[in-house]
Structures are given as structure tokens and as C-alpha cells.
Amino acid sequence: MSADPAEPVYRNPVLDADWSDPDVIRVGDDFYLTASSFGRVPGLPLLHSRDLVNWTLVGHALQRLEPESEFAAPRHDCGVWAPSLRHHDGRFWIFWGDPDRGVFQVNAPEIRGPWTRPHLVKAGKGLIDPCPLWDDETGEAYLVHAWAKSRSGVKNRLTGHRMHPHGTELLDEGKVIVDGDRIPGWFTLEGPKLYRHDGWFWIFAPAGGVETGWQGAFRSRAFFGPYEEKVVLEQNDTDVNGPHQGGWVRTPSGEDWFLHFQQRGAYGRVVHLQPMRWGGGGGWPVIGDDGAPVAEHRRPDLPPQPPAAPATDDDFPGGRPGRQWQWTANPRDGWATHHSADGLRLTCVRTPDAHDLRALPNVLTQRLPGTPCTVEVDLRLDDGEPGARAGLAVLGDAYSWIGLQRGPDGTVRLVHRFAETVADQERDAAPARPAPGGRARLRVDIDAGARCRFSYDTGDTGDTANTADTGDGAGQGGFRPSGQVFAATPWRWVGALLGLVALAPTGQGHAGTATFTQFRIRIQEKRADR
């Protein structure tokens, strides 16, 4: 959703979907944000705002994950972790940690590119959440990063390095500059963001875990320490669990703001905007309402902007998906066909993993909205082989999908299937039904608990299936409910995804295509404008 600029206040979250581990900068009058993209492609999303409340997706900085062979299949909890976005020497820079490979960076003269290919700054396992700093006072450059215990056996500490000013390499072996094990009660220290302010080196870093943690601030007169620490944002008596891990930004008029995430289960890590000021109790930052997150607040002192939000709907002009879509692995030629009309034409890719959507690289996904909504898309299964199928999925550690499948006799039927978290293959969620003409309009109604109700309209008035209303109009206009309610689940670090997929069992030759048109997401519950 977008925010009405006539409203004197905004309401959190300002990005109500899984924009995980956000970082933000200002360049002139423009604000830019990036976020983790893990194993999805393209990666490193790039968002733009003029008021810190209304955001649009303007592109991606990473078109393919490298090494390409390692991301030919889904690796949902690998890839791009917690990037840092900076602007230095007339260029945009993004540093991130691949927990299995090391610290990478890309850079570009403009936010829309062209971006360089990934450059490995430091190889190593478990090096995550890097953030650079070019110190304008001394001309020195630095980098700080955290550690992933799953790869390195090390956690709860931050390591600092001197960095070449070109951002291409580190100049030393590094030194632990903050050891969380030495701070009573602190654990899972990670996600550092490095700044210079008022003669101090500042590290904003969260601890305590994504669902229950807090935001810390560390300061020192020298980059390599010693650092003192303070908790500057925590849940207190609000309903915002684990408010932490984000970035500080200052407006042209001198206001300070902090953007961070909140972990919300299947919805992933939604983004909140907190007021911030310096000078509380000895010059420390004060975030939110005296250290507690705000649900709403006076809008930033910035020129009013028209309502805006990252796109969700898509007519797929020319067969091309919009920027909001990402594949679950590096894409291959032939998965989608460009053409002169509207509609996404996907090849029914032959695969030995047709029984499990979680293993497929050719699922086209976008984020699950954090607000109750209705998702709809038209699907036509074109001529093809028996076993060819396509549909609309809600995808996570467990998943459910509804769509069309061609039978051995060539007829097309409406199918609905699901897989539990512990299951290695899917099973039927409802009996198959005829789909005359190989067409259907598919729908998922998603409520406030990420509970999904599937329905369909095949245009077959002779179908005697139950046409009772399933909520928000489902059942009207030919929509019929299908199967039981499905509770969406996240991946390990990623919220649940909406997906479009076309596939077929292994075999020889072309298995057919599927065409998706008029993809729409309609918000069910209208909150007051943010």
C-alpha cells in the first residue's frame, strides 16, 4: 500500500512485505534502499523514495548469482545476505556477504546501473553482513563484518579491517573490535552498519535474534576500538517484536531517521521507519519513542510525494515479467518466451522434481503482501504433453498450489496440491475437476494469519461443485472453493512467496507452454493510510 501525502502522520510498516535486512542512504534529495535477496534472481533489489514513506522498486544490482553453477538450483537460505549500500566518489556501492564464499561488492555510476559484476573482496566461510566506511576526515577506508556460526563456528562478534580506498581488497587480516561474549546478556551480534559522526566511529548493530532481539549502538574514538555499547531500540511494551537491523539516514533539513525490520513469520521481515535524534544521555542516538518503536509518527520534513509502493500487479507486456518478480535460481534461456502481446508465456520445463516445487529453479516469485489480500491470475494451458501442468503457488517450507494439468487422454483438469514441511513430495488437496478449453482463473484469499483459501473459476457452468461464498466474494461470479485452508510458512530466512510455475515430468521433446495474464493483488483490509 502507499501513503497519502495529505495525512500528517505515517504508519508502520512503511514496506509491508519481506524486504529483509534493509540498508538506506540519501543522495541529494533521493533516498535509496536495498535488502537481502538470498538465492533469488535477480538479486539486490533497489528501491527509491523522496519522503522515506512511499517507496518504489526501480531495479536490481545483481542480474545473476555467482558462481552460476552453484545457483542453478534453489538455495533459499544462501546467496546474498544483509547488504550495505553506500555512495562514495560519485558511485553507488553495495557490499554483501555470501556465507559460503565471502565478502562481495558491486558498484555503479547511477542507481539504475550499469552495475559491475560481483568482485570478491575477501574469500572465506561465514563472513557476513559487511559494511564499508570511507572516512572523509582521514582518507582511510574500513570494513566491518559479522560471522555466521553455521559456516565458521564463530558468532557474536564483529571484525574490523582496513580497506583499500578503491574498495577492491582488505589490507589486513582483521581484528575483533566488538566481542559480544564479553557483554553481559548479548548474543547473536550481527548486521553492523558503520558510520562517522561527531568525532566518533559508530557501529549500529543488532543482537538477540531476529524475532526477539534489539538494536545496539557502539562507539569509539578509534576504528579498532575500544568500543562502548548501548541498547537504543527494543520492543518494550509494543507489539513490534525484535525491532532491529537497519540503517540511519539524515534528511536535507537535518532530521535523522532509522529504518529497520520486524520478523513477521510467513510475511518475512517488514520494514519500519523510526524517528531518531542524537544527544540522548551523553550523545547517544535515541530511536523511536525513547527507545521503543512507534506505530505512527509525524511524517519526515520532506516535500509531499504522490502515493507509491513497489508494484505487484502485472499484465506481462511483451511476455516480460515486471521488476517485482524473481526466479528461485539463475534463469535459463527458454523458460519464458517474449512476444508482441500481453501475457507471461512459460515453458513447461521437464524436470525429475515435478513432485516438489521447492526443488525447482523455474518458479517465478514475488513477495507475499503483509496485509490481507486476494491474489488472482488467468491461466491457459496450451497444447502439450500429458503431465504438463502450471499454476499459482504459495511457496515456503510447506507449499500449496492450484492450476491446470493435462491428462493422458489430452484433457485438461483443474488440480490443487500441497506439500507439508516434512514431506518430500506433494499430494492432492482436492479432487481434480474438468477445465474446459484448458483455461481457469485462479484465486488465493490470504487473511491476517497468512491463512490461504484457494478457489477457481473454469467458466464451466455445468460444474456442480459447491459455489458457496468463501470470503471477500469468492464463490461469486463462478469462483468455487478448493481444498482446506492452508497456513503459509516461511523459508529459513525468507518469507513465503507467491509463485507462478509451469513444468512437466521427464521425457523427450517440447512439453508445451502455459500463459498467465492479468495478475492482480487486491488488498482486502484497508488500514488508514500510512
Coordinates of C-alpha atoms in Angstrom, one line a residue:
M1 CA 0.0 0.0 0.0
S2 CA 1.0 3.6 -0.4
A3 CA 0.7 6.6 1.9
D4 CA -1.5 9.6 1.4
P5 CA 0.8 12.7 1.4
A6 CA -2.1 14.8 2.8
E7 CA -2.0 12.8 6.1
P8 CA 0.2 14.5 8.7
V9 CA 1.4 11.1 10.0
Y10 CA 2.7 7.9 8.6
R11 CA 2.0 4.4 10.0
N12 CA 4.4 1.4 10.2
P13 CA 5.4 -0.7 8.5
V14 CA 6.3 1.5 5.6
L15 CA 7.2 -1.5 3.5
D16 CA 4.7 -4.2 4.4
A17 CA 6.4 -7.2 2.8
D18 CA 9.7 -9.2 3.1
W19 CA 12.4 -6.5 2.4
S20 CA 14.8 -8.3 4.7
D21 CA 17.8 -6.6 6.3
P22 CA 17.3 -3.1 4.8
D23 CA 20.0 -0.5 4.4
V24 CA 19.4 3.1 3.3
I25 CA 21.3 6.1 2.1
R26 CA 20.5 9.6 0.8
V27 CA 22.0 11.1 -2.3
G28 CA 20.8 14.7 -2.8
D29 CA 17.0 14.7 -2.5
D30 CA 16.7 11.0 -3.2
F31 CA 16.7 8.0 -0.7
Y32 CA 17.7 4.6 -1.8
L33 CA 17.3 1.2 -0.1
T34 CA 18.5 -2.3 -0.7
A35 CA 17.8 -5.6 1.0
S36 CA 18.8 -9.2 1.2
S37 CA 17.7 -11.4 -1.7
F38 CA 19.3 -14.7 -0.7
G39 CA 19.1 -17.2 -3.6
R40 CA 16.5 -15.4 -5.7
V41 CA 17.4 -13.8 -9.1
P42 CA 17.7 -11.0 -10.0
G43 CA 19.2 -10.0 -6.6
L44 CA 19.9 -6.9 -4.6
P45 CA 16.7 -5.0 -5.1
L46 CA 16.9 -1.2 -5.4
L47 CA 14.1 0.9 -4.0
H48 CA 13.7 4.7 -4.3
S49 CA 11.9 7.3 -2.2
R50 CA 11.6 11.0 -1.8
D51 CA 9.9 11.0 1.6
L52 CA 11.1 7.8 3.3
V53 CA 7.5 6.6 3.4
N54 CA 6.5 5.9 -0.2
W55 CA 8.9 3.5 -1.9
T56 CA 9.1 2.1 -5.5
L57 CA 11.2 -0.7 -6.9
V58 CA 13.5 0.7 -9.6
G59 CA 15.7 -2.3 -10.4
H60 CA 18.2 -4.8 -9.2
A61 CA 22.0 -4.6 -8.9
L62 CA 22.7 -8.3 -9.4
Q63 CA 21.4 -10.0 -12.5
R64 CA 22.9 -13.5 -11.8
L65 CA 24.3 -15.2 -8.7
E66 CA 27.9 -16.4 -9.0
P67 CA 29.4 -18.9 -9.3
E68 CA 26.5 -19.6 -11.7
S69 CA 26.7 -23.4 -11.3
E70 CA 26.2 -23.2 -7.6
F71 CA 22.9 -21.4 -8.1
A72 CA 21.5 -23.5 -10.9
A73 CA 19.1 -25.0 -8.3
P74 CA 17.3 -23.2 -5.4
R75 CA 19.4 -22.3 -2.4
H76 CA 16.8 -20.3 -0.5
D77 CA 18.9 -19.5 2.6
C78 CA 22.2 -18.9 0.7
G79 CA 23.4 -16.2 -1.7
V80 CA 23.0 -12.5 -0.8
W81 CA 22.9 -11.8 3.0
A82 CA 22.4 -8.3 4.6
P83 CA 23.9 -5.9 2.0
S84 CA 25.2 -2.4 2.8
L85 CA 24.5 0.4 0.4
R86 CA 26.8 3.4 0.2
H87 CA 27.6 6.4 -2.2
H88 CA 31.2 7.4 -2.5
D89 CA 33.4 9.2 -5.0
G90 CA 30.4 9.6 -7.4
R91 CA 29.5 5.9 -7.4
F92 CA 26.9 3.7 -5.7
W93 CA 28.5 0.7 -3.8
I94 CA 26.8 -2.4 -2.4
F95 CA 28.8 -4.9 -0.2
W96 CA 27.3 -8.2 0.9
G97 CA 28.3 -11.4 2.5
D98 CA 27.8 -14.8 0.8
P99 CA 28.1 -17.1 3.9
D100 CA 29.8 -19.8 1.8
R101 CA 32.1 -17.7 -0.4
G102 CA 33.0 -14.4 1.4
V103 CA 32.5 -10.6 1.0
F104 CA 31.5 -9.3 -2.4
Q105 CA 30.9 -5.9 -3.8
V106 CA 29.3 -4.3 -6.9
N107 CA 29.3 -0.6 -7.9
A108 CA 27.7 1.7 -10.5
P109 CA 27.7 5.4 -11.6
E110 CA 23.9 5.5 -11.2
I111 CA 21.4 3.6 -9.1
R112 CA 19.9 2.0 -12.2
G113 CA 23.3 0.9 -13.4
P114 CA 25.2 -0.3 -15.2
W115 CA 26.4 -2.3 -12.2
T116 CA 29.8 -4.1 -12.3
R117 CA 30.0 -7.9 -12.0
P118 CA 30.5 -9.1 -8.4
H119 CA 34.0 -8.7 -7.1
L120 CA 35.3 -10.9 -4.3
V121 CA 36.8 -8.6 -1.7
K122 CA 37.7 -11.3 0.8
A123 CA 37.2 -15.0 0.5
G124 CA 36.2 -17.1 3.5
K125 CA 33.3 -19.1 5.0
G126 CA 31.0 -17.4 7.5
L127 CA 31.9 -13.8 6.6
I128 CA 28.5 -12.0 6.6
D129 CA 26.9 -8.6 6.9
P130 CA 29.8 -6.4 5.7
C131 CA 29.7 -2.6 5.7
P132 CA 32.3 -0.2 4.4
L133 CA 33.3 3.3 5.5
W134 CA 35.3 5.8 3.6
D135 CA 36.5 8.3 6.3
D136 CA 36.4 11.8 4.7
E137 CA 38.4 13.2 7.6
T138 CA 41.5 10.9 7.2
G139 CA 41.1 9.5 3.7
E140 CA 41.2 6.0 5.2
A141 CA 38.8 3.2 4.3
Y142 CA 37.5 0.5 6.6
L143 CA 35.2 -2.5 6.6
V144 CA 33.4 -4.3 9.4
H145 CA 31.6 -7.7 9.2
A146 CA 29.9 -10.3 11.3
W147 CA 30.2 -14.1 11.4
A148 CA 27.8 -17.0 10.6
K149 CA 28.4 -19.8 13.1
S150 CA 26.9 -22.4 10.7
R151 CA 29.8 -21.9 8.4
S152 CA 32.7 -20.7 10.6
G153 CA 31.9 -21.9 14.1
V154 CA 32.2 -18.2 15.2
K155 CA 29.4 -15.9 16.1
N156 CA 28.5 -12.9 18.3
R157 CA 31.5 -10.8 17.3
L158 CA 32.3 -8.0 14.8
T159 CA 35.6 -8.0 12.9
G160 CA 37.2 -4.8 11.5
H161 CA 39.6 -4.3 8.6
R162 CA 41.4 -1.5 6.9
M163 CA 40.2 -1.5 3.3
H164 CA 41.9 -0.2 0.1
P165 CA 40.1 3.1 -0.8
H166 CA 39.2 1.5 -4.2
G167 CA 37.0 -1.0 -2.3
T168 CA 38.7 -3.9 -4.0
E169 CA 40.6 -5.6 -1.2
L170 CA 41.2 -5.6 2.5
L171 CA 44.6 -4.5 3.8
D172 CA 45.0 -6.7 6.9
E173 CA 43.8 -9.9 8.5
G174 CA 41.3 -8.2 10.6
K175 CA 40.8 -7.7 14.4
V176 CA 37.8 -8.4 16.6
I177 CA 36.6 -4.9 17.5
V178 CA 33.4 -5.9 19.4
D179 CA 33.1 -9.3 21.2
G180 CA 29.5 -9.9 22.2
D181 CA 30.5 -12.7 24.5
R182 CA 32.2 -10.1 26.7
I183 CA 28.9 -8.0 27.0
P184 CA 26.6 -9.5 29.6
G185 CA 23.3 -10.7 28.1
W186 CA 24.3 -10.1 24.5
F187 CA 24.1 -12.9 21.9
T188 CA 23.8 -13.2 18.1
L189 CA 25.5 -9.9 17.4
E190 CA 25.4 -9.3 13.7
G191 CA 24.3 -6.9 10.9
P192 CA 26.7 -4.0 11.6
K193 CA 26.4 -0.6 9.9
L194 CA 29.4 1.7 10.1
Y195 CA 29.3 5.5 10.3
R196 CA 31.3 8.6 11.3
H197 CA 29.5 11.2 13.5
D198 CA 30.6 13.9 15.9
G199 CA 34.2 12.7 16.0
W200 CA 33.2 9.0 16.8
F201 CA 33.2 5.8 14.9
W202 CA 29.7 4.4 15.2
I203 CA 28.5 0.9 14.6
F204 CA 24.8 0.3 14.6
A205 CA 24.4 -3.5 15.1
P206 CA 21.5 -5.7 16.3
A207 CA 21.7 -8.7 18.7
G208 CA 19.3 -11.1 20.3
G209 CA 17.9 -12.9 17.3
V210 CA 15.5 -11.8 14.5
E211 CA 12.3 -12.5 16.4
T212 CA 13.3 -11.3 19.9
G213 CA 16.3 -9.0 19.5
W214 CA 17.2 -5.4 19.9
Q215 CA 19.2 -2.6 18.3
G216 CA 22.6 -1.7 19.7
A217 CA 24.9 1.2 19.1
F218 CA 28.7 1.1 19.6
R219 CA 31.1 4.0 19.6
S220 CA 34.8 4.6 19.8
R221 CA 37.3 7.4 19.0
A222 CA 39.4 4.9 17.0
F223 CA 38.1 2.4 14.5
F224 CA 39.8 -0.6 16.1
G225 CA 38.3 0.3 19.5
P226 CA 37.8 0.0 22.3
Y227 CA 34.0 0.4 21.9
E228 CA 31.3 1.1 24.4
E229 CA 27.8 0.0 23.8
K230 CA 24.1 0.9 24.5
V231 CA 20.7 -0.6 23.6
V232 CA 19.0 2.1 21.6
L233 CA 15.8 0.3 20.4
E234 CA 13.8 -2.6 21.8
Q235 CA 10.3 -3.9 21.9
N236 CA 9.3 -2.7 25.4
D237 CA 5.5 -2.8 25.7
T238 CA 4.8 -2.5 22.0
D239 CA 3.7 -5.3 19.6
V240 CA 6.8 -4.9 17.4
N241 CA 8.9 -7.9 18.2
G242 CA 12.6 -7.8 17.7
P243 CA 12.9 -4.3 16.1
H244 CA 16.4 -4.1 14.7
Q245 CA 18.9 -4.3 11.9
G246 CA 18.7 -1.4 9.6
G247 CA 20.3 1.9 8.7
W248 CA 20.5 5.5 9.7
V249 CA 19.8 8.3 7.3
R250 CA 19.7 12.2 7.6
T251 CA 17.3 14.4 5.5
P252 CA 18.5 17.6 3.9
S253 CA 16.9 19.6 6.7
G254 CA 18.9 17.7 9.3
E255 CA 16.3 15.2 10.6
D256 CA 17.5 11.8 11.5
W257 CA 15.6 8.5 10.8
F258 CA 16.2 4.8 11.2
L259 CA 14.8 2.1 9.0
H260 CA 14.7 -1.5 10.4
F261 CA 12.9 -4.8 10.1
Q262 CA 10.4 -6.7 12.2
Q263 CA 10.2 -10.5 11.7
R264 CA 6.5 -11.5 11.0
G265 CA 6.5 -15.2 10.3
A266 CA 5.3 -16.1 6.9
Y267 CA 5.3 -12.4 5.9
G268 CA 9.0 -12.2 6.4
R269 CA 10.8 -9.1 7.6
V270 CA 8.7 -6.0 7.1
V271 CA 10.3 -2.5 7.3
H272 CA 9.6 0.2 9.9
L273 CA 10.6 3.8 9.9
Q274 CA 11.6 5.3 13.3
P275 CA 12.3 8.9 14.2
M276 CA 15.8 9.3 15.6
R277 CA 17.8 12.1 17.3
W278 CA 21.3 12.5 18.7
G279 CA 22.2 13.7 22.1
G280 CA 20.3 11.5 24.5
G281 CA 22.3 10.8 27.7
G282 CA 25.8 11.6 26.6
G283 CA 25.5 11.9 22.9
W284 CA 23.9 8.5 22.1
P285 CA 21.2 8.1 19.4
V286 CA 17.6 8.0 20.6
I287 CA 15.4 5.9 18.3
G288 CA 11.6 5.7 18.2
D289 CA 9.7 6.8 21.3
D290 CA 12.6 7.0 23.8
G291 CA 13.9 3.6 22.6
A292 CA 10.5 1.9 21.8
P293 CA 9.3 1.5 18.2
V294 CA 6.4 3.8 17.1
A295 CA 3.3 2.6 15.3
E296 CA 2.8 6.0 13.8
H297 CA 4.5 9.4 13.8
R298 CA 4.7 12.8 12.2
R299 CA 5.9 12.5 8.7
P300 CA 9.5 13.4 7.8
D301 CA 10.1 17.1 6.9
L302 CA 10.3 16.4 3.2
P303 CA 8.2 17.6 0.2
P304 CA 4.9 15.7 -0.1
Q305 CA 5.0 12.9 -2.6
P306 CA 2.3 11.1 -4.5
P307 CA 1.3 7.7 -3.0
A308 CA 3.6 4.9 -4.2
A309 CA 4.5 1.4 -3.4
P310 CA 6.5 -1.5 -5.0
A311 CA 4.5 -2.9 -7.9
T312 CA 2.6 -6.1 -7.5
D313 CA 0.1 -6.3 -10.5
D314 CA 1.3 -7.4 -13.9
D315 CA -0.1 -7.8 -17.4
F316 CA 3.3 -9.0 -18.6
P317 CA 3.6 -6.8 -21.7
G318 CA 5.6 -8.5 -24.4
G319 CA 5.8 -11.6 -22.2
R320 CA 8.2 -9.9 -19.8
P321 CA 7.7 -10.0 -16.1
G322 CA 7.9 -6.8 -14.1
R323 CA 10.7 -5.9 -11.7
Q324 CA 8.8 -7.4 -8.7
W325 CA 9.4 -10.9 -10.0
Q326 CA 12.4 -13.1 -9.2
W327 CA 13.3 -16.7 -10.1
T328 CA 14.2 -19.2 -7.4
A329 CA 17.6 -19.7 -9.1
N330 CA 19.7 -18.4 -12.0
P331 CA 17.3 -18.5 -15.0
R332 CA 18.0 -20.4 -18.2
D333 CA 17.1 -19.4 -21.8
G334 CA 13.7 -20.7 -22.9
W335 CA 11.9 -20.6 -19.6
A336 CA 9.9 -17.5 -20.7
T337 CA 9.0 -16.5 -24.3
H338 CA 9.0 -12.9 -25.4
H339 CA 6.2 -12.0 -27.9
S340 CA 4.2 -9.0 -29.1
A341 CA 1.1 -9.3 -26.9
D342 CA 0.5 -9.2 -23.2
G343 CA 0.8 -12.3 -21.0
L344 CA 3.6 -14.4 -19.5
R345 CA 4.3 -17.5 -21.6
L346 CA 6.2 -20.0 -19.6
T347 CA 7.6 -23.3 -21.0
C348 CA 6.5 -26.4 -19.2
V349 CA 10.0 -27.3 -18.1
R350 CA 10.7 -31.0 -17.9
T351 CA 12.1 -32.0 -14.5
P352 CA 12.6 -35.0 -12.3
D353 CA 11.4 -32.8 -9.4
A354 CA 7.9 -32.3 -10.7
H355 CA 6.6 -33.6 -7.4
D356 CA 8.2 -30.8 -5.3
L357 CA 8.0 -27.1 -6.3
R358 CA 10.6 -26.3 -3.6
A359 CA 13.3 -28.0 -5.7
L360 CA 12.5 -26.1 -8.9
P361 CA 14.6 -23.3 -10.2
N362 CA 12.0 -22.1 -12.7
V363 CA 9.4 -20.8 -10.3
L364 CA 8.8 -17.0 -10.8
T365 CA 8.1 -15.4 -7.5
Q366 CA 7.2 -12.2 -5.7
R367 CA 6.8 -11.3 -2.1
L368 CA 3.7 -12.2 -0.1
P369 CA 2.0 -8.9 1.0
G370 CA 1.9 -8.4 4.7
T371 CA -1.7 -7.2 4.6
P372 CA -4.7 -9.5 4.0
C373 CA -5.2 -9.7 0.2
T374 CA -6.7 -11.5 -2.7
V375 CA -4.4 -12.8 -5.4
E376 CA -5.8 -13.7 -8.9
V377 CA -4.4 -14.7 -12.2
D378 CA -5.7 -16.1 -15.5
L379 CA -4.1 -19.3 -16.8
R380 CA -4.3 -21.1 -20.1
L381 CA -2.5 -24.4 -20.6
D382 CA -1.5 -24.6 -24.2
D383 CA -1.1 -27.7 -26.3
G384 CA 1.4 -30.0 -24.8
E385 CA 2.3 -33.4 -23.4
P386 CA 0.4 -35.4 -20.9
G387 CA 1.6 -34.5 -17.4
A388 CA 2.3 -30.8 -18.3
R389 CA 1.0 -28.6 -15.6
A390 CA 1.1 -24.9 -14.4
G391 CA -0.4 -22.9 -11.6
L392 CA -0.3 -20.3 -8.9
A393 CA 1.5 -21.2 -5.7
V394 CA 2.1 -20.0 -2.1
L395 CA 5.6 -21.3 -1.6
G396 CA 7.7 -21.8 1.6
D397 CA 9.0 -24.8 3.6
A398 CA 5.4 -26.0 3.1
Y399 CA 3.5 -25.0 0.0
S400 CA 0.2 -25.3 -1.9
W401 CA -0.7 -24.6 -5.5
I402 CA -3.7 -24.6 -7.7
G403 CA -3.6 -24.9 -11.5
L404 CA -4.1 -27.0 -14.6
Q405 CA -2.7 -30.3 -15.7
R406 CA -3.1 -32.2 -19.0
G407 CA -4.1 -35.8 -18.6
P408 CA -3.1 -39.0 -20.5
D409 CA -6.2 -38.5 -22.8
G410 CA -5.3 -35.0 -23.6
T411 CA -8.0 -33.3 -21.5
V412 CA -7.1 -30.5 -19.1
R413 CA -8.3 -30.6 -15.5
L414 CA -8.1 -28.3 -12.5
V415 CA -5.8 -29.6 -9.8
H416 CA -4.9 -28.4 -6.3
R417 CA -1.9 -29.9 -4.4
F418 CA 0.1 -29.2 -1.3
A419 CA 3.2 -30.5 0.5
E420 CA 3.9 -30.4 4.2
T421 CA 7.2 -29.1 5.6
V422 CA 8.5 -32.6 6.3
A423 CA 7.1 -34.2 3.1
D424 CA 9.4 -34.8 0.2
Q425 CA 6.6 -34.7 -2.3
E426 CA 3.2 -33.1 -2.8
R427 CA -0.3 -34.7 -2.6
D428 CA -3.8 -33.7 -3.7
A429 CA -5.6 -31.1 -1.7
A430 CA -8.8 -31.5 -3.6
P431 CA -10.3 -33.8 -6.4
A432 CA -9.4 -32.8 -9.9
R433 CA -12.2 -31.2 -11.9
P434 CA -12.7 -30.5 -15.6
A435 CA -11.3 -27.3 -17.1
P436 CA -13.0 -26.8 -20.5
G437 CA -10.8 -25.1 -23.0
G438 CA -7.7 -25.5 -20.8
R439 CA -8.4 -22.2 -19.0
A440 CA -9.1 -21.1 -15.5
R441 CA -9.0 -18.0 -13.3
L442 CA -7.1 -18.9 -10.1
R443 CA -7.5 -17.2 -6.7
V444 CA -6.0 -17.2 -3.3
D445 CA -7.6 -15.2 -0.4
I446 CA -4.9 -14.6 2.3
D447 CA -6.1 -13.4 5.7
A448 CA -4.2 -11.7 8.6
G449 CA -2.7 -15.0 9.8
A450 CA -1.3 -15.9 6.3
R451 CA -4.1 -18.5 6.1
C452 CA -4.8 -19.2 2.4
R453 CA -8.1 -20.1 0.9
F454 CA -7.8 -21.3 -2.7
S455 CA -10.6 -21.1 -5.3
Y456 CA -11.0 -21.2 -9.1
D457 CA -13.3 -20.3 -12.0
T458 CA -13.1 -22.5 -15.1
G459 CA -16.1 -20.9 -16.7
D460 CA -17.9 -24.3 -16.6
T461 CA -21.5 -23.5 -15.5
G462 CA -22.2 -27.2 -15.5
D463 CA -19.8 -27.9 -12.7
T464 CA -21.9 -28.8 -9.7
A465 CA -19.2 -28.1 -7.1
N466 CA -20.0 -26.2 -4.0
T467 CA -20.4 -22.5 -5.0
A468 CA -20.8 -21.1 -1.5
D469 CA -19.0 -17.8 -0.8
T470 CA -15.5 -18.4 0.7
G471 CA -15.0 -14.9 1.8
D472 CA -14.5 -11.5 0.1
G473 CA -16.7 -12.5 -2.8
A474 CA -15.1 -15.9 -3.5
G475 CA -17.9 -18.1 -4.8
Q476 CA -19.4 -15.2 -6.7
G477 CA -19.0 -14.9 -10.4
G478 CA -18.2 -18.6 -10.8
F479 CA -15.5 -18.9 -8.2
R480 CA -15.6 -22.2 -6.4
P481 CA -13.6 -23.1 -3.2
S482 CA -11.0 -25.8 -3.4
G483 CA -9.4 -27.8 -0.6
Q484 CA -8.8 -26.9 3.0
V485 CA -7.3 -23.7 4.4
F486 CA -3.5 -23.7 4.0
A487 CA -1.3 -21.8 6.5
A488 CA 1.6 -20.2 4.7
T489 CA 5.1 -20.9 6.1
P490 CA 8.4 -19.1 5.6
W491 CA 11.6 -20.5 4.5
R492 CA 14.5 -20.4 6.9
W493 CA 15.3 -16.7 6.4
V494 CA 12.8 -15.8 3.8
G495 CA 9.1 -15.1 4.0
A496 CA 6.6 -17.1 2.0
L497 CA 6.4 -16.3 -1.7
L498 CA 3.7 -16.1 -4.4
G499 CA 4.8 -18.1 -7.4
L500 CA 3.9 -18.9 -11.0
V501 CA 5.2 -22.2 -12.4
A502 CA 5.0 -24.4 -15.5
L503 CA 6.5 -27.9 -15.5
A504 CA 6.3 -31.4 -16.8
P505 CA 7.7 -34.8 -15.9
T506 CA 10.9 -36.0 -17.5
G507 CA 10.7 -37.1 -21.1
Q508 CA 11.7 -36.2 -24.7
G509 CA 10.7 -33.2 -26.7
H510 CA 8.7 -30.0 -26.0
A511 CA 6.1 -30.4 -23.3
G512 CA 4.0 -27.4 -24.1
T513 CA 3.5 -23.9 -22.6
A514 CA 1.3 -22.1 -20.2
T515 CA 0.2 -18.5 -20.5
F516 CA -0.5 -16.3 -17.4
T517 CA -2.4 -13.0 -17.8
Q518 CA -3.9 -10.3 -15.6
F519 CA -2.0 -11.0 -12.4
R520 CA -3.7 -8.9 -9.7
I521 CA -3.3 -8.4 -5.9
R522 CA -6.2 -6.7 -4.2
I523 CA -5.9 -5.6 -0.6
Q524 CA -8.8 -6.9 1.5
E525 CA -8.5 -4.7 4.6
K526 CA -7.7 -1.1 4.1
R527 CA -5.8 0.4 7.0
A528 CA -5.7 4.1 7.5
D529 CA -3.2 5.4 5.0
R530 CA 0.4 5.2 6.2

